[in-house]
PDB file of C-alpha atoms in Angstrom:
ATOM      1  CA  MET J   1     100.957 -18.972 -11.868  1.00 50.00           C
ATOM      2  CA  ILE J   2     101.913 -16.917 -15.020  1.00 47.00           C
ATOM      3  CA  TRP J   3     103.283 -20.388 -16.841  1.00 51.00           C
ATOM      4  CA  PRO J   4      99.040 -22.270 -16.277  1.00 52.00           C
ATOM      5  CA  PHE J   5      98.075 -19.529 -17.390  1.00 47.00           C
ATOM      6  CA  ARG J   6      99.511 -18.576 -20.786  1.00 52.00           C
ATOM      7  CA  ARG J   7      99.308 -22.157 -21.416  1.00 50.00           C
ATOM      8  CA  ARG J   8      95.750 -22.448 -21.014  1.00 51.00           C
ATOM      9  CA  ALA J   9      95.448 -19.342 -22.671  1.00 48.00           C
ATOM     10  CA  ARG J  10      97.664 -21.092 -25.639  1.00 50.00           C
ATOM     11  CA  ARG J  11      95.513 -23.951 -25.667  1.00 50.00           C
ATOM     12  CA  ARG J  12      92.128 -21.696 -26.539  1.00 50.00           C
ATOM     13  CA  ARG J  13      93.762 -20.214 -29.234  1.00 50.00           C
ATOM     14  CA  ASP J  14      94.835 -23.269 -30.761  1.00 49.00           C
ATOM     15  CA  HIS J  15      91.623 -24.283 -30.818  1.00 55.00           C
ATOM     16  CA  TRP J  16      90.034 -21.835 -32.777  1.00 51.00           C
ATOM     17  CA  TRP J  17      92.143 -22.513 -35.375  1.00 52.00           C
ATOM     18  CA  THR J  18      91.592 -25.830 -34.796  1.00 60.00           C
ATOM     19  CA  VAL J  19      88.092 -24.907 -36.330  1.00 61.00           C
ATOM     20  CA  PHE J  20      89.130 -23.790 -39.938  1.00 67.00           C
ATOM     21  CA  PRO J  21      90.147 -26.489 -41.111  1.00 71.00           C
ATOM     22  CA  ARG J  22      86.605 -28.045 -40.264  1.00 71.00           C
ATOM     23  CA  LEU J  23      84.075 -25.370 -41.161  1.00 75.00           C
ATOM     24  CA  TRP J  24      86.572 -25.128 -45.137  1.00 72.00           C
ATOM     25  CA  ARG J  25      86.280 -28.797 -45.516  1.00 76.00           C
ATOM     26  CA  TRP J  26      81.799 -28.176 -44.272  1.00 76.00           C
ATOM     27  CA  THR J  27      81.307 -25.341 -46.388  1.00 78.00           C
ATOM     28  CA  VAL J  28      83.211 -27.864 -49.884  1.00 72.00           C
ATOM     29  CA  TRP J  29      80.754 -30.721 -48.977  1.00 76.00           C
ATOM     30  CA  ILE J  30      77.978 -29.098 -48.877  1.00 78.00           C
ATOM     31  CA  THR J  31      78.916 -26.553 -52.305  1.00 80.00           C
ATOM     32  CA  ARG J  32      79.528 -30.397 -53.430  1.00 76.00           C
ATOM     33  CA  LEU J  33      75.967 -30.982 -52.149  1.00 74.00           C
ATOM     34  CA  LEU J  34      73.988 -27.824 -54.029  1.00 73.00           C
ATOM     35  CA  LEU J  35      76.190 -28.597 -57.004  1.00 76.00           C
ATOM     36  CA  LEU J  36      74.765 -32.205 -56.943  1.00 71.00           C
ATOM     37  CA  LEU J  37      71.625 -31.365 -56.687  1.00 71.00           C
ATOM     38  CA  PHE J  38      71.588 -28.769 -59.011  1.00 68.00           C
ATOM     39  CA  ILE J  39      72.445 -31.166 -62.175  1.00 76.00           C
ATOM     40  CA  VAL J  40      69.622 -33.605 -60.639  1.00 69.00           C
ATOM     41  CA  ASP J  41      67.313 -30.346 -61.291  1.00 64.00           C
ATOM     42  CA  LEU J  42      68.527 -29.855 -64.781  1.00 68.00           C
ATOM     43  CA  PHE J  43      68.178 -33.076 -65.150  1.00 65.00           C
ATOM     44  CA  TYR J  44      64.302 -33.932 -64.380  1.00 62.00           C
ATOM     45  CA  LEU J  45      63.573 -30.545 -65.836  1.00 67.00           C
ATOM     46  CA  GLY J  46      64.978 -31.823 -69.232  1.00 66.00           C
ATOM     47  CA  SER J  47      62.972 -35.137 -69.189  1.00 65.00           C
ATOM     48  CA  GLN J  48      59.561 -32.452 -68.419  1.00 73.00           C
ATOM     49  CA  TRP J  49      60.045 -29.762 -70.922  1.00 86.00           C
ATOM     50  CA  PRO J  50      58.398 -28.869 -73.159  1.00 87.00           C
ATOM     51  CA  ASP J  51      57.473 -29.424 -76.522  1.00 92.00           C
ATOM     52  CA  TRP J  52      57.320 -25.741 -77.584  1.00 93.00           C
ATOM     53  CA  GLU J  53      57.561 -26.315 -81.733  1.00 94.00           C
ATOM     54  CA  GLY J  54      54.188 -28.064 -80.548  1.00 93.00           C
ATOM     55  CA  LEU J  55      52.553 -25.530 -77.558  1.00 94.00           C
ATOM     56  CA  SER J  56      52.819 -22.952 -80.307  1.00 93.00           C
ATOM     57  CA  LYS J  57      50.665 -24.603 -83.229  1.00 90.00           C
ATOM     58  CA  ASN J  58      48.824 -27.060 -82.003  1.00 91.00           C
ATOM     59  CA  ALA J  59      45.411 -27.314 -79.963  1.00 93.00           C
ATOM     60  CA  ILE J  60      44.930 -25.548 -76.385  1.00 95.00           C
ATOM     61  CA  PRO J  61      46.281 -27.976 -73.640  1.00 95.00           C
ATOM     62  CA  GLN J  62      45.081 -28.711 -70.565  1.00 95.00           C
ATOM     63  CA  SER J  63      47.018 -26.377 -67.886  1.00 96.00           C
ATOM     64  CA  ASN J  64      48.202 -28.599 -65.183  1.00 94.00           C
ATOM     65  CA  PHE J  65      45.586 -26.669 -62.745  1.00 96.00           C
ATOM     66  CA  ILE J  66      43.326 -27.897 -64.438  1.00 97.00           C
ATOM     67  CA  ARG J  67      44.370 -31.336 -64.355  1.00 96.00           C
ATOM     68  CA  ALA J  68      44.952 -30.838 -60.707  1.00 95.00           C
ATOM     69  CA  TYR J  69      40.915 -28.692 -60.280  1.00 96.00           C
ATOM     70  CA  LYS J  70      40.020 -32.527 -62.137  1.00 95.00           C
ATOM     71  CA  LYS J  71      41.888 -35.123 -59.424  1.00 95.00           C
ATOM     72  CA  GLN J  72      40.607 -32.921 -56.049  1.00 95.00           C
ATOM     73  CA  ARG J  73      36.745 -32.756 -57.969  1.00 94.00           C
ATOM     74  CA  GLN J  74      36.852 -36.627 -57.499  1.00 93.00           C
ATOM     75  CA  LEU J  75      37.604 -36.744 -54.666  1.00 93.00           C
ATOM     76  CA  ASP J  76      35.141 -33.469 -53.021  1.00 93.00           C
ATOM     77  CA  LYS J  77      32.029 -34.227 -55.458  1.00 89.00           C
ATOM     78  CA  THR J  78      30.798 -31.421 -53.666  1.00 94.00           C
ATOM     79  CA  LEU J  79      32.834 -28.651 -55.795  1.00 95.00           C
ATOM     80  CA  PRO J  80      31.645 -27.009 -58.874  1.00 95.00           C
ATOM     81  CA  PRO J  81      32.382 -28.731 -62.252  1.00 96.00           C
ATOM     82  CA  LEU J  82      35.188 -28.068 -64.456  1.00 96.00           C
ATOM     83  CA  ARG J  83      33.733 -24.618 -66.930  1.00 97.00           C
ATOM     84  CA  TRP J  84      36.501 -25.029 -70.084  1.00 97.00           C
ATOM     85  CA  GLN J  85      36.148 -24.273 -73.297  1.00 96.00           C
ATOM     86  CA  PRO J  86      39.239 -23.131 -74.941  1.00 96.00           C
ATOM     87  CA  VAL J  87      38.579 -20.355 -77.874  1.00 97.00           C
ATOM     88  CA  SER J  88      40.911 -19.556 -81.269  1.00 96.00           C
ATOM     89  CA  PHE J  89      42.402 -15.710 -80.826  1.00 96.00           C
ATOM     90  CA  SER J  90      40.463 -14.871 -82.921  1.00 94.00           C
ATOM     91  CA  ASP J  91      37.442 -15.323 -81.807  1.00 95.00           C
ATOM     92  CA  ILE J  92      37.918 -13.131 -78.349  1.00 97.00           C
ATOM     93  CA  PRO J  93      38.384  -9.726 -78.791  1.00 96.00           C
ATOM     94  CA  LYS J  94      41.272  -7.456 -79.568  1.00 96.00           C
ATOM     95  CA  PHE J  95      39.275  -5.280 -76.440  1.00 96.00           C
ATOM     96  CA  VAL J  96      39.843  -8.089 -74.434  1.00 96.00           C
ATOM     97  CA  GLY J  97      43.153  -8.956 -74.682  1.00 96.00           C
ATOM     98  CA  ARG J  98      44.223  -4.695 -73.842  1.00 96.00           C
ATOM     99  CA  MET J  99      42.023  -5.545 -70.745  1.00 95.00           C
ATOM    100  CA  VAL J 100      43.504  -8.299 -69.322  1.00 96.00           C
ATOM    101  CA  ILE J 101      46.483  -7.087 -70.564  1.00 95.00           C
ATOM    102  CA  VAL J 102      46.288  -3.342 -68.833  1.00 93.00           C
ATOM    103  CA  ALA J 103      45.041  -5.613 -64.857  1.00 91.00           C
ATOM    104  CA  GLU J 104      47.684  -8.665 -64.822  1.00 92.00           C
ATOM    105  CA  ASP J 105      51.091  -7.008 -66.868  1.00 92.00           C
ATOM    106  CA  SER J 106      51.345  -4.012 -68.643  1.00 90.00           C
ATOM    107  CA  ARG J 107      54.268  -3.977 -70.539  1.00 92.00           C
ATOM    108  CA  PHE J 108      52.976  -7.083 -71.713  1.00 95.00           C
ATOM    109  CA  TYR J 109      54.932  -6.462 -75.072  1.00 95.00           C
ATOM    110  CA  TRP J 110      57.514  -4.974 -73.969  1.00 93.00           C
ATOM    111  CA  HIS J 111      58.806  -6.700 -71.967  1.00 92.00           C
ATOM    112  CA  ASP J 112      61.568 -10.367 -72.318  1.00 90.00           C
ATOM    113  CA  GLY J 113      58.583 -12.524 -69.753  1.00 89.00           C
ATOM    114  CA  PHE J 114      60.208 -10.613 -66.018  1.00 87.00           C
ATOM    115  CA  ASP J 115      58.906  -6.824 -65.233  1.00 81.00           C
ATOM    116  CA  LEU J 116      61.854  -4.882 -62.848  1.00 74.00           C
ATOM    117  CA  LEU J 117      59.658  -2.049 -62.620  1.00 74.00           C
ATOM    118  CA  ALA J 118      56.640  -4.062 -61.321  1.00 61.00           C
ATOM    119  CA  PHE J 119      58.932  -6.362 -59.091  1.00 61.00           C
ATOM    120  CA  LYS J 120      60.169  -3.744 -57.179  1.00 65.00           C
ATOM    121  CA  ASP J 121      56.701  -1.137 -57.105  1.00 60.00           C
ATOM    122  CA  ALA J 122      55.110  -4.462 -56.161  1.00 54.00           C
ATOM    123  CA  MET J 123      57.700  -4.775 -53.032  1.00 59.00           C
ATOM    124  CA  ASP J 124      57.770  -0.797 -52.770  1.00 57.00           C
ATOM    125  CA  TYR J 125      54.174  -0.811 -51.703  1.00 50.00           C
ATOM    126  CA  ASN J 126      54.316  -4.553 -49.740  1.00 52.00           C
ATOM    127  CA  LEU J 127      57.259  -2.852 -47.194  1.00 58.00           C
ATOM    128  CA  SER J 128      55.009  -0.076 -47.206  1.00 56.00           C
ATOM    129  CA  GLU J 129      51.758  -1.396 -45.726  1.00 54.00           C
ATOM    130  CA  GLY J 130      54.014  -4.591 -44.188  1.00 55.00           C
ATOM    131  CA  LYS J 131      51.987  -7.634 -45.659  1.00 50.00           C
ATOM    132  CA  MET J 132      52.545  -9.266 -49.029  1.00 48.00           C
ATOM    133  CA  ALA J 133      49.882  -7.247 -50.725  1.00 46.00           C
ATOM    134  CA  PHE J 134      51.115  -7.648 -54.318  1.00 53.00           C
ATOM    135  CA  GLY J 135      53.058 -10.097 -56.215  1.00 58.00           C
ATOM    136  CA  ALA J 136      54.186  -9.158 -59.823  1.00 68.00           C
ATOM    137  CA  SER J 137      54.248 -11.965 -62.235  1.00 87.00           C
ATOM    138  CA  THR J 138      53.601 -11.552 -65.620  1.00 94.00           C
ATOM    139  CA  ILE J 139      51.316 -13.089 -67.705  1.00 96.00           C
ATOM    140  CA  SER J 140      54.121 -15.545 -69.722  1.00 96.00           C
ATOM    141  CA  GLN J 141      54.858 -15.795 -65.401  1.00 95.00           C
ATOM    142  CA  GLN J 142      51.540 -16.868 -64.911  1.00 95.00           C
ATOM    143  CA  THR J 143      50.747 -18.725 -68.537  1.00 96.00           C
ATOM    144  CA  VAL J 144      54.084 -20.875 -67.240  1.00 96.00           C
ATOM    145  CA  LYS J 145      52.606 -21.814 -63.572  1.00 94.00           C
ATOM    146  CA  ASN J 146      49.829 -22.503 -64.804  1.00 95.00           C
ATOM    147  CA  LEU J 147      51.030 -24.609 -67.168  1.00 95.00           C
ATOM    148  CA  PHE J 148      53.680 -26.848 -66.268  1.00 93.00           C
ATOM    149  CA  LEU J 149      53.798 -26.809 -62.714  1.00 89.00           C
ATOM    150  CA  SER J 150      51.414 -25.875 -59.178  1.00 83.00           C
ATOM    151  CA  GLY J 151      50.851 -23.363 -56.591  1.00 80.00           C
ATOM    152  CA  SER J 152      53.734 -23.706 -54.605  1.00 80.00           C
ATOM    153  CA  ARG J 153      55.912 -20.941 -53.557  1.00 80.00           C
ATOM    154  CA  SER J 154      58.297 -22.830 -52.720  1.00 83.00           C
ATOM    155  CA  PRO J 155      62.318 -22.036 -54.413  1.00 86.00           C
ATOM    156  CA  LEU J 156      61.977 -24.266 -56.712  1.00 84.00           C
ATOM    157  CA  ARG J 157      58.993 -24.082 -58.087  1.00 85.00           C
ATOM    158  CA  LYS J 158      59.818 -20.257 -57.853  1.00 89.00           C
ATOM    159  CA  TRP J 159      63.338 -21.176 -60.375  1.00 88.00           C
ATOM    160  CA  HIS J 160      61.335 -23.678 -62.181  1.00 90.00           C
ATOM    161  CA  GLU J 161      59.072 -20.481 -62.937  1.00 92.00           C
ATOM    162  CA  LEU J 162      61.874 -18.914 -64.397  1.00 91.00           C
ATOM    163  CA  LEU J 163      63.631 -21.260 -66.489  1.00 92.00           C
ATOM    164  CA  LEU J 164      60.025 -21.788 -67.843  1.00 94.00           C
ATOM    165  CA  THR J 165      59.355 -18.429 -68.395  1.00 95.00           C
ATOM    166  CA  TRP J 166      62.435 -17.256 -69.901  1.00 94.00           C
ATOM    167  CA  SER J 167      62.018 -20.409 -72.823  1.00 94.00           C
ATOM    168  CA  MET J 168      58.864 -20.152 -73.106  1.00 96.00           C
ATOM    169  CA  GLU J 169      59.390 -15.891 -74.394  1.00 96.00           C
ATOM    170  CA  ARG J 170      62.127 -17.307 -76.937  1.00 95.00           C
ATOM    171  CA  ASN J 171      59.986 -20.060 -78.340  1.00 96.00           C
ATOM    172  CA  LEU J 172      56.334 -18.452 -78.743  1.00 96.00           C
ATOM    173  CA  LYS J 173      55.306 -14.968 -80.053  1.00 96.00           C
ATOM    174  CA  LYS J 174      53.598 -12.926 -77.494  1.00 97.00           C
ATOM    175  CA  ASP J 175      50.672 -13.005 -79.189  1.00 97.00           C
ATOM    176  CA  ARG J 176      50.172 -16.417 -78.571  1.00 97.00           C
ATOM    177  CA  ILE J 177      51.408 -17.139 -74.908  1.00 97.00           C
ATOM    178  CA  LEU J 178      48.569 -14.368 -74.043  1.00 98.00           C
ATOM    179  CA  GLU J 179      46.495 -16.683 -76.239  1.00 98.00           C
ATOM    180  CA  LEU J 180      47.208 -19.115 -73.830  1.00 98.00           C
ATOM    181  CA  TYR J 181      46.576 -17.430 -70.939  1.00 97.00           C
ATOM    182  CA  LEU J 182      43.156 -16.157 -71.808  1.00 97.00           C
ATOM    183  CA  ASN J 183      42.544 -19.431 -71.816  1.00 97.00           C
ATOM    184  CA  ILE J 184      43.403 -20.964 -69.056  1.00 97.00           C
ATOM    185  CA  ALA J 185      43.274 -18.801 -66.504  1.00 96.00           C
ATOM    186  CA  GLU J 186      41.311 -18.740 -63.682  1.00 95.00           C
ATOM    187  CA  PHE J 187      38.245 -16.863 -63.318  1.00 94.00           C
ATOM    188  CA  GLY J 188      36.948 -18.402 -60.502  1.00 93.00           C
ATOM    189  CA  GLN J 189      36.380 -21.964 -58.279  1.00 94.00           C
ATOM    190  CA  GLY J 190      36.573 -24.302 -62.084  1.00 95.00           C
ATOM    191  CA  ILE J 191      36.280 -21.691 -63.704  1.00 96.00           C
ATOM    192  CA  TYR J 192      39.146 -21.202 -66.709  1.00 97.00           C
ATOM    193  CA  GLY J 193      39.470 -19.450 -69.593  1.00 97.00           C
ATOM    194  CA  VAL J 194      38.062 -15.974 -71.341  1.00 97.00           C
ATOM    195  CA  GLU J 195      34.722 -18.373 -72.969  1.00 97.00           C
ATOM    196  CA  ALA J 196      33.732 -20.444 -69.837  1.00 97.00           C
ATOM    197  CA  ALA J 197      33.813 -17.679 -68.071  1.00 97.00           C
ATOM    198  CA  SER J 198      31.817 -15.559 -70.399  1.00 97.00           C
ATOM    199  CA  LEU J 199      29.536 -17.500 -70.390  1.00 97.00           C
ATOM    200  CA  TYR J 200      29.639 -18.307 -66.976  1.00 96.00           C
ATOM    201  CA  TYR J 201      28.865 -14.513 -65.474  1.00 96.00           C
ATOM    202  CA  TRP J 202      27.157 -13.484 -68.646  1.00 96.00           C
ATOM    203  CA  ASP J 203      25.263 -16.816 -70.748  1.00 96.00           C
ATOM    204  CA  LYS J 204      26.833 -15.904 -73.987  1.00 97.00           C
ATOM    205  CA  PRO J 205      30.658 -15.808 -75.346  1.00 97.00           C
ATOM    206  CA  VAL J 206      33.153 -14.040 -74.988  1.00 97.00           C
ATOM    207  CA  SER J 207      33.203 -12.948 -78.966  1.00 96.00           C
ATOM    208  CA  GLU J 208      29.995 -10.799 -77.947  1.00 96.00           C
ATOM    209  CA  LEU J 209      31.076  -9.481 -74.489  1.00 95.00           C
ATOM    210  CA  SER J 210      30.725  -5.504 -74.245  1.00 95.00           C
ATOM    211  CA  ARG J 211      33.182  -3.983 -73.533  1.00 95.00           C
ATOM    212  CA  VAL J 212      32.354  -3.039 -69.888  1.00 95.00           C
ATOM    213  CA  GLN J 213      31.616  -6.827 -69.084  1.00 96.00           C
ATOM    214  CA  ALA J 214      35.326  -7.464 -71.030  1.00 95.00           C
ATOM    215  CA  ALA J 215      36.447  -5.259 -67.929  1.00 95.00           C
ATOM    216  CA  GLU J 216      34.763  -6.230 -65.242  1.00 94.00           C
ATOM    217  CA  LEU J 217      36.198 -10.051 -66.353  1.00 94.00           C
ATOM    218  CA  ALA J 218      39.862  -8.584 -66.383  1.00 93.00           C
ATOM    219  CA  ALA J 219      38.844  -6.539 -62.904  1.00 91.00           C
ATOM    220  CA  SER J 220      38.295 -10.404 -61.462  1.00 89.00           C
ATOM    221  CA  LEU J 221      41.721 -11.849 -62.289  1.00 86.00           C
ATOM    222  CA  PRO J 222      43.716  -9.860 -59.487  1.00 71.00           C
ATOM    223  CA  SER J 223      42.052 -10.961 -57.197  1.00 63.00           C
TER     224      SER J 223
END
């Protein structure tokens, strides 16, 4: 009666030992697959990589969000018309830029594209509220997302955003990044950029905005 019991126990132990080599093989293959996907993604990013030199001095381009809205409106004519009138940085009052920075990214001129302190504060607040009330994307990150990416929240899109933000911060001056953002940020459905927003809400160019109106414009961005 003792020997059969011992045999069964040995078989059970042998069975567990055979699992580990299979787990190791699966781990190796998964690692190889992830590495292959990473390489393919790098090739894709390389083929889509922005012309930073051109972006640093050429005219303000249409953002990916603007192009997506134009396509959406072709399918749904009930949507408001696209409003977008880019202007040069010199035509935007300095206090407009300052107020946008205060509202969106107070350490814009001090960080390298990523504000870890703002991220920690936002996550602490979200955890205390039990919901994702605030994000922590910098103006640089938002500029990259609007220009080149989509509104998707997928990890892959976020990974692309991080790489592009890192590269943009090393190729463009801060004032140029802010100029791009002020000209492509969304201020309402179909309203992109501070000039279009100023004309729509106050029927005047951004160069004529008062400080109170600029503050109201900046305050609308987080929402």
